[in-house]
PDB file of C-alpha atoms in Angstrom:
ATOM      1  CA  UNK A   1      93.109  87.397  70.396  1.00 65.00           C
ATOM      2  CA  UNK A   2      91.393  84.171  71.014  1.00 67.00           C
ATOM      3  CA  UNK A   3      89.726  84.676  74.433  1.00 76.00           C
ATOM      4  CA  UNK A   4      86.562  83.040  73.501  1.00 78.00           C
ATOM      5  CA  UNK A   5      84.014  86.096  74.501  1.00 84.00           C
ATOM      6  CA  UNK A   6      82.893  86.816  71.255  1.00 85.00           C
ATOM      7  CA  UNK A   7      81.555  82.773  70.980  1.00 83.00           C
ATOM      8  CA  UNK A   8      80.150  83.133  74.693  1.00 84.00           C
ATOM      9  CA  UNK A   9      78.477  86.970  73.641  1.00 84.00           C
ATOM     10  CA  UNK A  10      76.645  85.521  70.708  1.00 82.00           C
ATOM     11  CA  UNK A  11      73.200  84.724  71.096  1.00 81.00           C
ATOM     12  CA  UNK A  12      72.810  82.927  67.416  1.00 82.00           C
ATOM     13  CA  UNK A  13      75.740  80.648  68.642  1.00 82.00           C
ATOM     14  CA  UNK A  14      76.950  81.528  65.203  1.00 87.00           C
ATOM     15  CA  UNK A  15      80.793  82.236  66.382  1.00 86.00           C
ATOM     16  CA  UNK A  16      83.402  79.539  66.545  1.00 85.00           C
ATOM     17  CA  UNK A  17      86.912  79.944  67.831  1.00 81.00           C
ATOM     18  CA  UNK A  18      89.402  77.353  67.747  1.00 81.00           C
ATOM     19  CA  UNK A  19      92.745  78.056  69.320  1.00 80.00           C
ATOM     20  CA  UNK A  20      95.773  76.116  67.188  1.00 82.00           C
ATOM     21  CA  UNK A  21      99.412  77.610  68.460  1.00 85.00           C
ATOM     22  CA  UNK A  22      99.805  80.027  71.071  1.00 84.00           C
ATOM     23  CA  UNK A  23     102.865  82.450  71.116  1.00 86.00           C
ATOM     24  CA  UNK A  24     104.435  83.048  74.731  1.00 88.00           C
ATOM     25  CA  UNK A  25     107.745  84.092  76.329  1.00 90.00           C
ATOM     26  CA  UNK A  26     110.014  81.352  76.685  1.00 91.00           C
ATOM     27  CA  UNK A  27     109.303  79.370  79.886  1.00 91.00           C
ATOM     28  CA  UNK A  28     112.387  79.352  82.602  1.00 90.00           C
ATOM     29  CA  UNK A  29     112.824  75.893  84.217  1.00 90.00           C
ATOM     30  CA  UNK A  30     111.229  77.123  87.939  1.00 90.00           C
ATOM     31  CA  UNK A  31     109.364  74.872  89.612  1.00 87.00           C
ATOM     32  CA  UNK A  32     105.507  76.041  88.284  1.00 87.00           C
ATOM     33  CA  UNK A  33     107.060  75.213  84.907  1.00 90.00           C
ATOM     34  CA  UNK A  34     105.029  72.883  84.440  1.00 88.00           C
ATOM     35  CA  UNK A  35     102.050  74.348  85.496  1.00 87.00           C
ATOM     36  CA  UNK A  36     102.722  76.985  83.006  1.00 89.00           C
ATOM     37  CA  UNK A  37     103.067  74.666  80.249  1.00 90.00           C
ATOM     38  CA  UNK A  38      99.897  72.764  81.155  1.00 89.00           C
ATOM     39  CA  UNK A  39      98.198  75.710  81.269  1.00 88.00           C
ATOM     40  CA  UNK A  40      99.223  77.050  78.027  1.00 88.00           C
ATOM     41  CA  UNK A  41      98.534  73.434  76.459  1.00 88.00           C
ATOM     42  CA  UNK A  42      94.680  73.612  77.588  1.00 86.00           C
ATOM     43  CA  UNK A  43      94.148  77.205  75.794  1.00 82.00           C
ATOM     44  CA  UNK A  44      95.172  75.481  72.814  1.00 83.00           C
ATOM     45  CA  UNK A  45      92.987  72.542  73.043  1.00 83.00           C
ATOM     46  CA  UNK A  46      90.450  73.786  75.444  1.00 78.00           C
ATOM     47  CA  UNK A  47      90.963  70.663  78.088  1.00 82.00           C
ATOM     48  CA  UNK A  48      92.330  71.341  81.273  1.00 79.00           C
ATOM     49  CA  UNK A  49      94.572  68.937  83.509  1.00 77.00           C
ATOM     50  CA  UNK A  50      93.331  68.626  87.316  1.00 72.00           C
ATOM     51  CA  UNK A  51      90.073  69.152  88.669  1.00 62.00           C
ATOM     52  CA  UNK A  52      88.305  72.595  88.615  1.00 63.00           C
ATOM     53  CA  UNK A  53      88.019  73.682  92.064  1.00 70.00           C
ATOM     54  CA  UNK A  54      85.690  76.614  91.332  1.00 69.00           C
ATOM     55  CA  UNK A  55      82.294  75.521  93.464  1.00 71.00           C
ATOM     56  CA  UNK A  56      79.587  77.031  94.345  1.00 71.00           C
ATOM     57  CA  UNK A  57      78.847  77.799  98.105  1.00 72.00           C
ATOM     58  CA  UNK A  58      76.282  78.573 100.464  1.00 75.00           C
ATOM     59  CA  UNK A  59      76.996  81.166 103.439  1.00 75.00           C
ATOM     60  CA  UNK A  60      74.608  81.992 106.794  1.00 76.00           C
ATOM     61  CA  UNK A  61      73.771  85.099 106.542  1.00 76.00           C
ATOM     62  CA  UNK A  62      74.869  87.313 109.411  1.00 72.00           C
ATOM     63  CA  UNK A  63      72.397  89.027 112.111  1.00 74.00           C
ATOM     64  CA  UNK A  64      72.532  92.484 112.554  1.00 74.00           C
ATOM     65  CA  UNK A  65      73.830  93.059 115.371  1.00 74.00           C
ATOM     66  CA  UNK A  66      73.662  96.486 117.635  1.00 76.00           C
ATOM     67  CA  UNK A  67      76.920  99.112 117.504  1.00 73.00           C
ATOM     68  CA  UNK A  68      78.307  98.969 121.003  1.00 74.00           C
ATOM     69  CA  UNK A  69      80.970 101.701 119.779  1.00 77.00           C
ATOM     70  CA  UNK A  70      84.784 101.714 120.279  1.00 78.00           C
ATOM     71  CA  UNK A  71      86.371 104.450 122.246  1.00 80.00           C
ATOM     72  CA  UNK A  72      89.546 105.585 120.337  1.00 77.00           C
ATOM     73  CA  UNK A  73      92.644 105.401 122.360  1.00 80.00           C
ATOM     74  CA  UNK A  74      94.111 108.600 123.837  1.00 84.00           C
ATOM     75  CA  UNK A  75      96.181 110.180 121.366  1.00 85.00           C
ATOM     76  CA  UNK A  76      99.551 112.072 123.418  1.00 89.00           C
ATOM     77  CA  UNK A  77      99.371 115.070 121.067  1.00 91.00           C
ATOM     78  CA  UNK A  78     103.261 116.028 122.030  1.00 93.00           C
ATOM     79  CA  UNK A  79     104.065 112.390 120.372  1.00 91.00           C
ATOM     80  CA  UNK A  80     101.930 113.557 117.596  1.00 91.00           C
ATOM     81  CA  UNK A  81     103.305 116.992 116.904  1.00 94.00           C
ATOM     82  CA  UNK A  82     107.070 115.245 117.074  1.00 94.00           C
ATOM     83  CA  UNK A  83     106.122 112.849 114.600  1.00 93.00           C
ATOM     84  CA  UNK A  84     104.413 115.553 112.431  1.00 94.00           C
ATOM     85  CA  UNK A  85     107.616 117.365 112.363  1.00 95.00           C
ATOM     86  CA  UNK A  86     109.820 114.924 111.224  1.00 93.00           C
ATOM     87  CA  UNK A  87     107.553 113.815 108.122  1.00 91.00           C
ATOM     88  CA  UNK A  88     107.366 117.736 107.690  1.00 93.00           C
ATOM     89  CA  UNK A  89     111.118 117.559 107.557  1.00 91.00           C
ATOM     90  CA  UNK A  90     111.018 114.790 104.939  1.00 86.00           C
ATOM     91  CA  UNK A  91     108.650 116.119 102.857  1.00 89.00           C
ATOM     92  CA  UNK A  92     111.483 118.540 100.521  1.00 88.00           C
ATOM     93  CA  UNK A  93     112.895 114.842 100.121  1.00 81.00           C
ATOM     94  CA  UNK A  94     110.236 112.826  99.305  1.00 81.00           C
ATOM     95  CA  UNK A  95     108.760 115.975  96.341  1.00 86.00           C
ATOM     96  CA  UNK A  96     112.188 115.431  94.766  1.00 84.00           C
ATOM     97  CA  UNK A  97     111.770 113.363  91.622  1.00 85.00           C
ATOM     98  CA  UNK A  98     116.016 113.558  91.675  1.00 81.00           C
ATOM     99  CA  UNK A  99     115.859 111.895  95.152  1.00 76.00           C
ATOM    100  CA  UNK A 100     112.959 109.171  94.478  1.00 77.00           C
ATOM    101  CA  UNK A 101     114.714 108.441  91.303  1.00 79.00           C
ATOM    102  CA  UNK A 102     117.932 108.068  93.538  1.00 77.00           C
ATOM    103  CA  UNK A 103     116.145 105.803  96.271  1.00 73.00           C
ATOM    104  CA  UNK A 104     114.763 103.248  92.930  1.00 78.00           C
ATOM    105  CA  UNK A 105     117.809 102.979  91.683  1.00 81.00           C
ATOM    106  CA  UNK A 106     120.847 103.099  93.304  1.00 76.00           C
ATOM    107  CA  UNK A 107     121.422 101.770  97.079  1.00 73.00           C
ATOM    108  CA  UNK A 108     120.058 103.594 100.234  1.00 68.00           C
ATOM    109  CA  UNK A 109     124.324 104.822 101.210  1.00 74.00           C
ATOM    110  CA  UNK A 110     124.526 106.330  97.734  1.00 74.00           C
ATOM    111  CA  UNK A 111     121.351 108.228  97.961  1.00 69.00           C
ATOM    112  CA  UNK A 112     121.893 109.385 101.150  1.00 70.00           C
ATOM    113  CA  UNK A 113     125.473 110.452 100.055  1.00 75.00           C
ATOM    114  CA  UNK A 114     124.065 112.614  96.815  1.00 70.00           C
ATOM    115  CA  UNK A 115     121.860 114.401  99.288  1.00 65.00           C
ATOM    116  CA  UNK A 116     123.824 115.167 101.290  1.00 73.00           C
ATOM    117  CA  UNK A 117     126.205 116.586  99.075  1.00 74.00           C
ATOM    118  CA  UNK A 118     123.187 118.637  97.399  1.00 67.00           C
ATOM    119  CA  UNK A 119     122.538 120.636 100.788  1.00 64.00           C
TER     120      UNK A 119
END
């Protein structure tokens, strides 16, 4: 496949690869066309266009610093048990594959419509 590994994997430097064509879906006039084509270009002669922005950098290193702890917020366990109801009440929907398939493919009023005419 060309990707160059084997050359950078062997020690005895005994492994060239030399790229001459590369084969690649047709390239829609978008506006990283270009940028495509450029790019395919270098893996065929191994020079790329632009500067490489890859640099090294140096972080500080962060101090330790002590665990003052959060206090969760108070949870209102009658909002709770509502919402735990109504995902409850979703779940025979959701373990359809008939409904999922439904919800990928066709639009949300269809769906809806099927199920309904299912119960």
């Amino acid at each position: 496949m060309y990707c160059g590994a084997c050359v950078k994997a062997c020690h005895l430097a005994a492994i060239k690869v030399e790229r001459t064509d590369v084969h690649h879906t047709e390239i829609p006039d978008t506006p990283w066309a270009s940028q495509w084509r450029d790019a395919i270009e270098s893996l065929k002669t191994g020079v790329r266009k632009g500067v490489d922005r890859a640099v090294f950098r140096e972080t500080e290193t962060l101090k330790a610093q002590k665990f003052t702890g959060i206090e969760p917020p108070c949870t209102d366990e009658e909002a709770l048990a509502a919402v735990q109801a109504k995902i409850d009440s979703l779940m025979p929907a959701l373990k359809s594959a008939k409904v999922r398939k439904l919800w990928e493919t066709d639009s949300p009023e269809n769906a809806a419509a099927d199920r309904e005419k299912e119960n």
